[in-house]
mmCIF file of C-alpha atoms and ligand atoms in Angstrom:
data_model
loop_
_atom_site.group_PDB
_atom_site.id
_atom_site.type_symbol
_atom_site.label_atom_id
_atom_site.label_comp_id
_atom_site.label_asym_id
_atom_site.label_seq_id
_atom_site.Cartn_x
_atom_site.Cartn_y
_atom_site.Cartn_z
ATOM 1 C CA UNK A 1 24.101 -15.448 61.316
ATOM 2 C CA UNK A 2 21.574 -14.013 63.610
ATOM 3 C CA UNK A 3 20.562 -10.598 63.446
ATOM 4 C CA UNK A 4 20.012 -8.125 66.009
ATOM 5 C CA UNK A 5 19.040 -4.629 66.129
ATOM 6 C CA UNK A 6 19.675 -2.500 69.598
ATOM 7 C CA UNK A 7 16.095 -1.724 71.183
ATOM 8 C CA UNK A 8 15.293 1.821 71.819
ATOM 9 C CA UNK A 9 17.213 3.369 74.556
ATOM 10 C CA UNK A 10 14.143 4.881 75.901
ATOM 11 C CA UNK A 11 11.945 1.403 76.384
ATOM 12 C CA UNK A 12 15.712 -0.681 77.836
ATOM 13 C CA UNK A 13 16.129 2.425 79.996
ATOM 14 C CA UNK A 14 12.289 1.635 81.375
ATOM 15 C CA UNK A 15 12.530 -1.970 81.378
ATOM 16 C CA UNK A 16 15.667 -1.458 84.118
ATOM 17 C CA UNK A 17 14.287 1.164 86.092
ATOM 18 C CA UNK A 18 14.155 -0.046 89.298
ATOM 19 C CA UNK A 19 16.794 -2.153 89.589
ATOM 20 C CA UNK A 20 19.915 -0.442 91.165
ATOM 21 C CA UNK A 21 22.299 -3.442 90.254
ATOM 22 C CA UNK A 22 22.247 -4.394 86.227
ATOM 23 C CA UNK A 23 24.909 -6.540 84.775
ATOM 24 C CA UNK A 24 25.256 -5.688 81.077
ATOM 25 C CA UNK A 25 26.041 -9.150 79.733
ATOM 26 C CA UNK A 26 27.861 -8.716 76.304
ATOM 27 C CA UNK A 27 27.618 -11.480 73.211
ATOM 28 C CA UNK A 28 30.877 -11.879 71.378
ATOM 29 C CA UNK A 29 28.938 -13.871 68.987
ATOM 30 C CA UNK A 30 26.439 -12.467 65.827
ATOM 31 C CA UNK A 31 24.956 -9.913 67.855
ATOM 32 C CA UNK A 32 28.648 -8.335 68.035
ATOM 33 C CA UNK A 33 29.431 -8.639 64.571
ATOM 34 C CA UNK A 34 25.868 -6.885 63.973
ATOM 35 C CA UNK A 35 27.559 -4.008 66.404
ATOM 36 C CA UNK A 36 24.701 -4.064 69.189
ATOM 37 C CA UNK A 37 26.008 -6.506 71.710
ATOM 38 C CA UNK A 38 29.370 -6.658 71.786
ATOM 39 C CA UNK A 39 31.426 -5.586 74.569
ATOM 40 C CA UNK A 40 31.792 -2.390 73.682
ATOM 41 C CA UNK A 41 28.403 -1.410 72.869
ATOM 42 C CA UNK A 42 27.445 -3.080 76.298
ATOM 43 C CA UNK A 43 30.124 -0.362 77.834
ATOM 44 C CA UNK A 44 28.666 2.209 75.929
ATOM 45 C CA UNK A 45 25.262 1.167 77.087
ATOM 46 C CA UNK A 46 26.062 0.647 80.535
ATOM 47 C CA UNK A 47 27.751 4.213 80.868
ATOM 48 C CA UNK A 48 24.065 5.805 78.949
ATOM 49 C CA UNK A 49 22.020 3.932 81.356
ATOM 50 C CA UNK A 50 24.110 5.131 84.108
ATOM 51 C CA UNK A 51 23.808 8.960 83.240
ATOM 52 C CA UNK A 52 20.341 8.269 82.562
ATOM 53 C CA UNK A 53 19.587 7.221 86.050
ATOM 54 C CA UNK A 54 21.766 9.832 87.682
ATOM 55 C CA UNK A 55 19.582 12.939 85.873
ATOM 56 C CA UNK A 56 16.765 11.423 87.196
ATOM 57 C CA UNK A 57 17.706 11.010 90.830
ATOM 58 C CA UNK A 58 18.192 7.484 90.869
ATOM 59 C CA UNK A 59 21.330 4.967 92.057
ATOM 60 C CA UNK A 60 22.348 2.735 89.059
ATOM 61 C CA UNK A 61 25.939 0.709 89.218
ATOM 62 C CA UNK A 62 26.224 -0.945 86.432
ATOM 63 C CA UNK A 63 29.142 -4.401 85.023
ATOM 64 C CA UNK A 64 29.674 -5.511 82.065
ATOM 65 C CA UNK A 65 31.153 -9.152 81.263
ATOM 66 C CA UNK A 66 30.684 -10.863 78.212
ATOM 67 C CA UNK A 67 30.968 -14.183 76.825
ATOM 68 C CA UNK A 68 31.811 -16.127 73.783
ATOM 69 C CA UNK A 69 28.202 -17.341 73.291
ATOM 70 C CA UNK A 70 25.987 -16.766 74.802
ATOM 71 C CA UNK A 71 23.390 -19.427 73.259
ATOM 72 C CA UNK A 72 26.365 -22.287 74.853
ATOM 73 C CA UNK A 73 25.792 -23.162 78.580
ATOM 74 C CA UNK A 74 29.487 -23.638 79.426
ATOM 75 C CA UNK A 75 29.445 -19.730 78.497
ATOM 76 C CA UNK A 76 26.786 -18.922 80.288
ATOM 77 C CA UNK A 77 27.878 -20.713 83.293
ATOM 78 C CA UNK A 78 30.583 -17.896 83.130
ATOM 79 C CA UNK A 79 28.684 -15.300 84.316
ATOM 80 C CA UNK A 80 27.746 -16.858 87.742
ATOM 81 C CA UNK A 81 29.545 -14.247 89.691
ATOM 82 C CA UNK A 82 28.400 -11.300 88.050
ATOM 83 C CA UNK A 83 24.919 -12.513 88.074
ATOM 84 C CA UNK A 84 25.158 -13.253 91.443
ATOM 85 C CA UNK A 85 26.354 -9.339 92.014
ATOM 86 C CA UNK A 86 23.012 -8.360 90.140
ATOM 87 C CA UNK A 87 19.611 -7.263 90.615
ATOM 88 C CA UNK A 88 19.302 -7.945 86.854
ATOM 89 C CA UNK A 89 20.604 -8.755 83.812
ATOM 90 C CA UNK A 90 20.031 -6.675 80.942
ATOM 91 C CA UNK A 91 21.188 -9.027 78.097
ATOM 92 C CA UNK A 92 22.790 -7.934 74.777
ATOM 93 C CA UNK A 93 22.798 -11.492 73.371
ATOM 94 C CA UNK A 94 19.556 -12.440 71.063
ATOM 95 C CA UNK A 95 16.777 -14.328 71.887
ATOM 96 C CA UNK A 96 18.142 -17.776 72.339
ATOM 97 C CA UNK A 97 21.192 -15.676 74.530
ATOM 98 C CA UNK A 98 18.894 -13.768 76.831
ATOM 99 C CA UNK A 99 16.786 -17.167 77.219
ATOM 100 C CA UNK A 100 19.630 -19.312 78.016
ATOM 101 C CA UNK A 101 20.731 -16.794 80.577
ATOM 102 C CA UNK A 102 17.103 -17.161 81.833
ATOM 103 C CA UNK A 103 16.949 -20.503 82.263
ATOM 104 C CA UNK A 104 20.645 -20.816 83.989
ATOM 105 C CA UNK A 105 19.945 -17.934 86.342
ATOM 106 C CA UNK A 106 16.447 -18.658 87.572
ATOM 107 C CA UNK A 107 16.312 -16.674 90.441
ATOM 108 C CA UNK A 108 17.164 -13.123 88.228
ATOM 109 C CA UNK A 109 15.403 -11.366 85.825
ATOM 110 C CA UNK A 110 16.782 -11.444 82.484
ATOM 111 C CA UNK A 111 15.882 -8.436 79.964
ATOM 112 C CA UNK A 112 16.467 -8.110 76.149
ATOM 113 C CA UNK A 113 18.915 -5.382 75.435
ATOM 114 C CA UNK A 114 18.097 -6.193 71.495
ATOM 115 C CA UNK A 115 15.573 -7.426 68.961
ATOM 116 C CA UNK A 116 16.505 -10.827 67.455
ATOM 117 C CA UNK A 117 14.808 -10.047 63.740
ATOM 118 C CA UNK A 118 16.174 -13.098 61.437
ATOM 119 C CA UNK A 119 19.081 -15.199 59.577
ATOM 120 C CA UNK A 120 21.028 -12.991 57.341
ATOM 121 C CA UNK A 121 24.014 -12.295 56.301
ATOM 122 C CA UNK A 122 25.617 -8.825 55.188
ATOM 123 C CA UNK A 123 24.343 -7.222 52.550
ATOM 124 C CA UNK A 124 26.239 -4.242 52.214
ATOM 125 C CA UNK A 125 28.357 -2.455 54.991
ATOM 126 C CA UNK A 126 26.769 -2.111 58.405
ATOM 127 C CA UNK A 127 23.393 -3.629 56.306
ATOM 128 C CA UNK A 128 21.890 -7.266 57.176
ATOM 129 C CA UNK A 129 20.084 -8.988 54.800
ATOM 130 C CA UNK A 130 17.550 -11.312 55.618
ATOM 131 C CA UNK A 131 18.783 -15.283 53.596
ATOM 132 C CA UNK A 132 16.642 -18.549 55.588
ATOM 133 C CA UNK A 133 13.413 -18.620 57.309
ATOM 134 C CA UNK A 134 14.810 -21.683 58.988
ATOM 135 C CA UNK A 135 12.208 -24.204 57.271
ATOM 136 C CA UNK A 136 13.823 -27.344 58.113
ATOM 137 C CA UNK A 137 13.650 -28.190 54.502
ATOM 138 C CA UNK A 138 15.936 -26.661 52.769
ATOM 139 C CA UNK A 139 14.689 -26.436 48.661
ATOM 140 C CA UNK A 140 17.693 -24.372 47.630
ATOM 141 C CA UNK A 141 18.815 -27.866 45.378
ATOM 142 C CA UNK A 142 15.855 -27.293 42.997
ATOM 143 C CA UNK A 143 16.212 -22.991 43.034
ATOM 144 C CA UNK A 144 19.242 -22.477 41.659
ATOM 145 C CA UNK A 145 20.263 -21.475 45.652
ATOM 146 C CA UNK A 146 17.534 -18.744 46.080
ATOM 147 C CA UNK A 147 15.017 -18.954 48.505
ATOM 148 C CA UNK A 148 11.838 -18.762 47.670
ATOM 149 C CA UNK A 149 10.480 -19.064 51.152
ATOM 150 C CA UNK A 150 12.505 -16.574 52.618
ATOM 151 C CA UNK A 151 12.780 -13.689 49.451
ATOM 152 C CA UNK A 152 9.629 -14.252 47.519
ATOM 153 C CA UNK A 153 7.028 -12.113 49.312
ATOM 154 C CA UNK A 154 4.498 -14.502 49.043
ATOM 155 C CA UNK A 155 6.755 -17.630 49.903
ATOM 156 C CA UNK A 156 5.318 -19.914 47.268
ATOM 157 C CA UNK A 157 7.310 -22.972 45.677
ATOM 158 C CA UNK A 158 5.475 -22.789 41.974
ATOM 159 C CA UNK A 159 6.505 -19.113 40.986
ATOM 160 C CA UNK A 160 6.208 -16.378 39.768
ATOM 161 C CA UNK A 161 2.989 -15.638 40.937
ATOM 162 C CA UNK A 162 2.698 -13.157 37.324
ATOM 163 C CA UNK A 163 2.940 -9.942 39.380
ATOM 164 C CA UNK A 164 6.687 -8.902 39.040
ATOM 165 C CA UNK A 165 7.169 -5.802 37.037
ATOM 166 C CA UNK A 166 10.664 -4.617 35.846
ATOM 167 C CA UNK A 167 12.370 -7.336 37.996
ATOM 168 C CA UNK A 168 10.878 -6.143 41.342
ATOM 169 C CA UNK A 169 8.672 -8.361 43.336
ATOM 170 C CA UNK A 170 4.771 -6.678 42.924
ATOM 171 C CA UNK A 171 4.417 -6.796 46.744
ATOM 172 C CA UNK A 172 6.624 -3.868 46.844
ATOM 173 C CA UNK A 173 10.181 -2.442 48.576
ATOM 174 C CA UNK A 174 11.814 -2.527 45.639
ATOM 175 C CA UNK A 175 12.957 -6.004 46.149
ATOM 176 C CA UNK A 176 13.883 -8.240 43.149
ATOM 177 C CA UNK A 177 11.340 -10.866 42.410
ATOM 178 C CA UNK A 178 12.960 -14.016 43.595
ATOM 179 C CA UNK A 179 11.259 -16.156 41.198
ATOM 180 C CA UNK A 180 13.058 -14.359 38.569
ATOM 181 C CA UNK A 181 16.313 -14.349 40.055
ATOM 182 C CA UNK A 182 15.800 -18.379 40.368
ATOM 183 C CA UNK A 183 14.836 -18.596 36.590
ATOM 184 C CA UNK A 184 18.243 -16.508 36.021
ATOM 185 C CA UNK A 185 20.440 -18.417 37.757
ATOM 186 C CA UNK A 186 18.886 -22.049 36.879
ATOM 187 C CA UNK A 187 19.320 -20.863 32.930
ATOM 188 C CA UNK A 188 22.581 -19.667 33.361
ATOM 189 C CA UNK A 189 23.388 -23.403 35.146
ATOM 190 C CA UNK A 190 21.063 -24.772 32.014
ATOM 191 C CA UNK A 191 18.892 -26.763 34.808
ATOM 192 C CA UNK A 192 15.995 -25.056 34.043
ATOM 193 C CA UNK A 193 14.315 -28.909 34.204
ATOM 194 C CA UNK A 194 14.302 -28.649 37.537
ATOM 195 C CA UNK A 195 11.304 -26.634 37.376
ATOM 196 C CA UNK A 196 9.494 -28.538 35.192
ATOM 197 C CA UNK A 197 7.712 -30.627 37.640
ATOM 198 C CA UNK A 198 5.467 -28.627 39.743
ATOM 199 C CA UNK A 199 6.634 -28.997 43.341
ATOM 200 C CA UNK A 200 4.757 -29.669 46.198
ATOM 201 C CA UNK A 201 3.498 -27.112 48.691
ATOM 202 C CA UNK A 202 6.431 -25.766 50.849
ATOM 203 C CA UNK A 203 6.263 -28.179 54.183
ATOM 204 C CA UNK A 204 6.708 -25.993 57.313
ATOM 205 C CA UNK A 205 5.893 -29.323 59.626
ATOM 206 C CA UNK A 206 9.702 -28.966 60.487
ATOM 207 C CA UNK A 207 9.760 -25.188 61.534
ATOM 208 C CA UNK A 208 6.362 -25.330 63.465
ATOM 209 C CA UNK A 209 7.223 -28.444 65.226
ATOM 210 C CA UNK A 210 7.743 -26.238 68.515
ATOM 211 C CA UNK A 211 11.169 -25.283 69.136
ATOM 212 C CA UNK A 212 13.366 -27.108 66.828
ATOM 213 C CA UNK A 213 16.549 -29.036 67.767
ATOM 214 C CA UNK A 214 19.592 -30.134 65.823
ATOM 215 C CA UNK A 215 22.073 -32.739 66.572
ATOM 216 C CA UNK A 216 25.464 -33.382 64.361
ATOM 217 C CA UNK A 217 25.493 -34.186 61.480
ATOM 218 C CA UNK A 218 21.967 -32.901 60.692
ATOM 219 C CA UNK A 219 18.403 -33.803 61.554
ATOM 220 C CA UNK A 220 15.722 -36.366 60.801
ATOM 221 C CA UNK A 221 14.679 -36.078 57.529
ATOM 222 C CA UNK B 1 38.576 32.094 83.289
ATOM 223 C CA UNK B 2 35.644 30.049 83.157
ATOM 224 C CA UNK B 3 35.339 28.544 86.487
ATOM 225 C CA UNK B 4 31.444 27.547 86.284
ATOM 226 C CA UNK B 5 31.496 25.561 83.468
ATOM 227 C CA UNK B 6 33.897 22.867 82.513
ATOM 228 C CA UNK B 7 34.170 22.134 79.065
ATOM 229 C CA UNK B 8 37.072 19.275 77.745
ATOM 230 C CA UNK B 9 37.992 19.195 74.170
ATOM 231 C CA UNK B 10 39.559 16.619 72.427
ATOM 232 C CA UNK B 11 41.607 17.802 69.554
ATOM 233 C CA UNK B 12 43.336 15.922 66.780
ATOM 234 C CA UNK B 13 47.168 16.490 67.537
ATOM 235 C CA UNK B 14 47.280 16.613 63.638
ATOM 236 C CA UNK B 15 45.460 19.740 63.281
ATOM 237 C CA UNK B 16 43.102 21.292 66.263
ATOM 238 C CA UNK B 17 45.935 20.622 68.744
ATOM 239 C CA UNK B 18 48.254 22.468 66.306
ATOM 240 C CA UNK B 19 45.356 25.143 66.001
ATOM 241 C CA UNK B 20 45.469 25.481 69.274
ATOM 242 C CA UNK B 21 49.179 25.911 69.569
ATOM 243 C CA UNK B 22 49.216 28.186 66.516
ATOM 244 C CA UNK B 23 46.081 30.626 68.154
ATOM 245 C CA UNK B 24 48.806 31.017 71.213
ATOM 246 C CA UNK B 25 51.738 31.614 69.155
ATOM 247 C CA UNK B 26 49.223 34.096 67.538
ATOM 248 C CA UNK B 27 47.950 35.849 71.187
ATOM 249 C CA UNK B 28 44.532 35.064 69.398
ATOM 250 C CA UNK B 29 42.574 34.988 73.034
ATOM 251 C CA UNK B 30 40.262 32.089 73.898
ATOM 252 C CA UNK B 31 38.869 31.014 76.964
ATOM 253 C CA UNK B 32 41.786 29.231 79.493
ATOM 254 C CA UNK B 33 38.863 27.586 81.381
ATOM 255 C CA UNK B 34 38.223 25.159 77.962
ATOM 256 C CA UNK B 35 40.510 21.646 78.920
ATOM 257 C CA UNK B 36 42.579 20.576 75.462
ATOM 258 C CA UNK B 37 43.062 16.860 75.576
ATOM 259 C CA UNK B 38 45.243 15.717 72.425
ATOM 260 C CA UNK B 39 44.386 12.741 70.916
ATOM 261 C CA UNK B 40 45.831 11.300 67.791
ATOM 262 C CA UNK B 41 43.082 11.270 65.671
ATOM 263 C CA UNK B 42 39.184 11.882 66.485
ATOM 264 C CA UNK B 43 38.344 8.494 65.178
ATOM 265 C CA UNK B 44 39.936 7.349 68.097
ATOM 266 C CA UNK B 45 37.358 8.470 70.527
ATOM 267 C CA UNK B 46 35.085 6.094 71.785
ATOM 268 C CA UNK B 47 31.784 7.035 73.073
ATOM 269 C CA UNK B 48 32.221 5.319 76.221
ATOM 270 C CA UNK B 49 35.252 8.378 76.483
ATOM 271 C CA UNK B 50 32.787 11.262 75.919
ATOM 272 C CA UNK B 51 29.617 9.859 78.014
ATOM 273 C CA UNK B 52 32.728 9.228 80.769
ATOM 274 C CA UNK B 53 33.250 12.967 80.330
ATOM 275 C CA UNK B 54 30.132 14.349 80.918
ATOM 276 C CA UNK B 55 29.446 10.870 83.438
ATOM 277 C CA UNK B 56 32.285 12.679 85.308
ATOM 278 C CA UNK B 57 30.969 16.393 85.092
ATOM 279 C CA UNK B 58 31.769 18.057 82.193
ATOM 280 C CA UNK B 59 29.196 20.870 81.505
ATOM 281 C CA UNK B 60 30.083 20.344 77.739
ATOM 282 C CA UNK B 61 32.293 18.366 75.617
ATOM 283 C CA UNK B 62 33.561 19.399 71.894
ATOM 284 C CA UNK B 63 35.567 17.172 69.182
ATOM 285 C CA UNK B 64 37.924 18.810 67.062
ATOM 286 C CA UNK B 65 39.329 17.432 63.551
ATOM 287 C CA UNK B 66 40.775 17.595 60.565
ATOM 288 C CA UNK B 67 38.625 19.028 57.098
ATOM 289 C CA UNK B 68 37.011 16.678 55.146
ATOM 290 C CA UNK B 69 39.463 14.603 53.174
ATOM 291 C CA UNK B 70 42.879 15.408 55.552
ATOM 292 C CA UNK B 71 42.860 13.108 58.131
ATOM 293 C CA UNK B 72 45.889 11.761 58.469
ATOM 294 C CA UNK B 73 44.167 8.375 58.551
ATOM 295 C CA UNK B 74 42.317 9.119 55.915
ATOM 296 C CA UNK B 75 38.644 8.654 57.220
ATOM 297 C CA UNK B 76 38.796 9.283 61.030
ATOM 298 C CA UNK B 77 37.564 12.514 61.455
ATOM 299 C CA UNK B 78 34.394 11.353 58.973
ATOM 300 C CA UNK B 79 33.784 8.393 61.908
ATOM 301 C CA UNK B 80 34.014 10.901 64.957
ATOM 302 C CA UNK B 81 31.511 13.124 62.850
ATOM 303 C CA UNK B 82 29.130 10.086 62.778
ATOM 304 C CA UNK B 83 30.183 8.775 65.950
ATOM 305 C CA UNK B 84 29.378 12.586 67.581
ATOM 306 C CA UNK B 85 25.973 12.570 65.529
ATOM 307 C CA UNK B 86 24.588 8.823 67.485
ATOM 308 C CA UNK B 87 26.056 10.566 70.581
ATOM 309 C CA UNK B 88 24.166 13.677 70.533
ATOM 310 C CA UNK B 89 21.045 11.665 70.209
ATOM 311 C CA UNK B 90 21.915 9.206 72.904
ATOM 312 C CA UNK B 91 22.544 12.256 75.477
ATOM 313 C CA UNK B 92 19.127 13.809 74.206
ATOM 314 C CA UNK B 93 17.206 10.059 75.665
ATOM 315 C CA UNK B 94 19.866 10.263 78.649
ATOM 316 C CA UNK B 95 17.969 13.527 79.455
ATOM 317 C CA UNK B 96 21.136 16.043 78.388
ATOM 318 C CA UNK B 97 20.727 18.834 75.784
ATOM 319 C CA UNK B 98 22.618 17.498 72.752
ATOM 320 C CA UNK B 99 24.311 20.884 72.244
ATOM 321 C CA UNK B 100 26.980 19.719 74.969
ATOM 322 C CA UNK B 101 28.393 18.324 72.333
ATOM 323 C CA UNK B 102 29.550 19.522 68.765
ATOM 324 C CA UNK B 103 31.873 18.289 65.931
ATOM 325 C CA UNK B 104 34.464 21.074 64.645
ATOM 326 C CA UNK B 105 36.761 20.585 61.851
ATOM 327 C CA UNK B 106 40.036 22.801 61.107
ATOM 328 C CA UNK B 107 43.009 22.907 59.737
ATOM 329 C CA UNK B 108 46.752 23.384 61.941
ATOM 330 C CA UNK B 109 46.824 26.213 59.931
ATOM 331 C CA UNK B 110 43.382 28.180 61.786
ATOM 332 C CA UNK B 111 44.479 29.156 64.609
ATOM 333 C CA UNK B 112 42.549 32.371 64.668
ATOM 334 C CA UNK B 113 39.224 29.956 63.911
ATOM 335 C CA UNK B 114 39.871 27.725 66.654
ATOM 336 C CA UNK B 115 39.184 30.875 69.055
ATOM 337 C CA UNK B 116 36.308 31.428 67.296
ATOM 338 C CA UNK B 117 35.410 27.887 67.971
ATOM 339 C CA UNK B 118 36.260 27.993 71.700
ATOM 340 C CA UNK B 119 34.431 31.275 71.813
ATOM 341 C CA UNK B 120 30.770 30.077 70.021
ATOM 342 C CA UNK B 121 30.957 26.562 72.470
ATOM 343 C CA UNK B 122 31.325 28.412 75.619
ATOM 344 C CA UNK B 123 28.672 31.054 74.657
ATOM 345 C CA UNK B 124 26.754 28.271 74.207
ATOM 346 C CA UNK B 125 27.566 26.415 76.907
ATOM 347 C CA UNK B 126 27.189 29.277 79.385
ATOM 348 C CA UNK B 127 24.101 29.868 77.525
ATOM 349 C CA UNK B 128 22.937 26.404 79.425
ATOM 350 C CA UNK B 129 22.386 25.364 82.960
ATOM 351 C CA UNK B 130 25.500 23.911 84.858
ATOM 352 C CA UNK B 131 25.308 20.120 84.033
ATOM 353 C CA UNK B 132 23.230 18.178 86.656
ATOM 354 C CA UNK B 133 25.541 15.405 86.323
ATOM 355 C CA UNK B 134 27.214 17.664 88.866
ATOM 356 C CA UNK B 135 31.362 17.909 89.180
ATOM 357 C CA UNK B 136 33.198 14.877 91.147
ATOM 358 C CA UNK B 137 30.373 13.380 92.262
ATOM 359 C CA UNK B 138 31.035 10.489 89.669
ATOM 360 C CA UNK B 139 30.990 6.920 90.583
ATOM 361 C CA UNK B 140 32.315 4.785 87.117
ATOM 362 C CA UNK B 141 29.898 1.954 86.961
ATOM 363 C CA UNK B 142 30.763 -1.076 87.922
ATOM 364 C CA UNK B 143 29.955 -3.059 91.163
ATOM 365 C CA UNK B 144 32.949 -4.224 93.370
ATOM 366 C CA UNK B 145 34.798 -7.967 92.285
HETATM 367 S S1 SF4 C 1 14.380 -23.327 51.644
HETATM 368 FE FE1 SF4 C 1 14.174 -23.244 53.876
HETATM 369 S S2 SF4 C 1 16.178 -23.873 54.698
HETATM 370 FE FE2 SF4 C 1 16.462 -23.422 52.500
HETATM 371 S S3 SF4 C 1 17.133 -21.272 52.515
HETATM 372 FE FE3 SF4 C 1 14.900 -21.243 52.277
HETATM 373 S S4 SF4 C 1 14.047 -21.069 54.346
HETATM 374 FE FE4 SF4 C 1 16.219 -21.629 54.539
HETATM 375 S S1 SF4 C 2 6.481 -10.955 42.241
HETATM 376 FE FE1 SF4 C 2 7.992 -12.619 42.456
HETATM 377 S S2 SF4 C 2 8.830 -12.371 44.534
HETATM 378 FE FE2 SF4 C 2 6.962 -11.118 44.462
HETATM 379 S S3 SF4 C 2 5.353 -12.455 45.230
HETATM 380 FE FE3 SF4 C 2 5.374 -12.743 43.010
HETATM 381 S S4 SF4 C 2 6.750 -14.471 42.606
HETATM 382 FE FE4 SF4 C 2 7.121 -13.808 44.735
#
């Protein structure tokens, strides 16, 4: 899923100054699963901002609403009369959420309540782990299903690089090299062949191709 | 009484509550101006209930609970602990000293430490300004429709 982290209080508290009208617009997608954007955060939020404003001399009223997804127009079309109540709209959705919004609701400013950092998935309770880079060309068929572009440090398709000590990746935070983890797994499968050919350069034409678009069933490859 | 400063605290009917109860039964004094709400466990208080309290004037706001390991639901009071440790930092950015707001944890059987309790949060309490939040003056968010 995508992963989101709650910005500071301090900088969404700044970014809404001003406005005396905020709708809090919730996510009930990743972003609440990652417990920064659901609708209870966005009450929790909301009520912050609120007392925040208030010690400081200034008139904030604040709604929440959320929404399914966000990142779905039909969704987003939800909001209309909340957004029409609103001076602006301080989004808890990620990136593709708070730019949806944007593009529906021309007429309103629409601010990031969170950082959108990557695809993950959970790692360990309340910890995200970061999984795809989103390449468009998915190698995981040769890698024993570890990514090389996403969890080797350097991202290269002919590892190791020689620079893994004790298992951890020589770039550093303790990470496993994921060049050893493929050779692992692909023994433990016996298809060590696959790596016998060297394989060509990792092609990012289909994640730089501008923003990317997907229909069913998959894309062109 | 305590009528400049109003101070709500949310005991866990499965101990503080009973503390509470117990310090009465026990003439143990403690300050009458200090508002007891009982909730069933301290896990169940959500932030948005706190910030609400001190949204609607409280001066300070305390969360009582069981000791480590005797929650009735076995891992409550741990979450309010937590949950009252992110919420002490979020009122320092709102602009409020976090020392409105503490975690306690007793037993049913303390009633003579739950006046001590009451007695150390209104000391510090009084120690503090009146909240500028200000008493009544209130508005929950949320604009009409
Ligand atoms: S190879 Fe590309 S698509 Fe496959 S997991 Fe890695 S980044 Fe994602
Ligand atoms: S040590 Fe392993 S994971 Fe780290 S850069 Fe080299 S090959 Fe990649």
């Amino acid at each position: 899923m995508i992963v989101t982290e709650a910005k500071s209080f301090v900088l969404v508290a700044a970014m809404i100054t001003g406005f005396r009208r905020v709708l809090v617009a919730a996510c009930a997608g990743c972003t609440a699963v990652c417990g920064v954007g659901g609708e209870r955060q966005a009450g929790e939020l909301a009520d912050a901002l609120r007392l925040h404003a208030r010690l400081r001399g200034e008139v904030l009223d604040t709604e929440v609403r959320g929404v399914t997804r966000q990142c779905e127009p039909e969704f987003v079309a939800e909001l209309a009369p909340a957004v029409a109540r609103a001076e602006a709209v301080l989004t808890l959705g990620c990136g593709v959420g708070a730019q949806f919004l944007a593009e529906h609701y021309p007429g309103v400013p629409v601010l990031p309540g969170v950082n959108t950092r990557f695809a993950g998935g959970l790692a360990a309770p309340g910890v995200w782990e970061e999984r795809c880079r989103l390449c468009g060309d998915c190698v995981l068929y040769l890698t024993g299903g570890v990514c090389p572009r996403t969890r080797c440090a350097k991202g290269i398709m002919n590892g190791p690089c020689g620079g893994a000590a004790g298992g951890l990746c020589e770039v550093g935070n303790a990470t496993p090299c994921a060049w050893l983890l493929i050779w692992e797994r692909l023994e433990r499968l016996g298809r060590t062949g696959t790596l016998d050919e060297i394989g060509p350069p990792p092609d990012w034409s289909g994640a730089q191709a501008g923003p990317r678009r997907s229909g069913k069933g998959g894309g062109v490859e | 009484m305590n009528p400049d400063r109003r101070i709500i605290a949310f005991c866990c009917y499965n101990c503080a509550y009973a503390a509470a109860d117990l310090a009465g039964a026990m003439r143990v004094p403690y300050d009458p101006g200090v508002a007891v709400v009982g909730v069933p466990c301290t896990g169940a208080i959500e932030a948005a209930v706190v910030l609400g309290a001190f949204e609607e004037g409280a001066d300070g706001v305390f969360v009582a609970g069981c000791l480590d390991g005797e929650c009735r639901y076995k891992e409550g009071n741990l979450r309010a602990r937590e949950r009252v440790a992110g919420l002490q930092k979020r009122l320092a950015e709102v602009g409020l000293e976090p020392g409105r707001l503490e975690m306690y944890q007793l037993s049913a059987a303390m009633g003579t430490r739950f006046g001590e309790i009451v007695a150390e949060f209104v000391g510090r309490i009084k120690a503090l300004p009146p909240s500028r939040l200000g008493r009544g003056a209130a508005v929950k968010g949320g604009v009409p429709g």
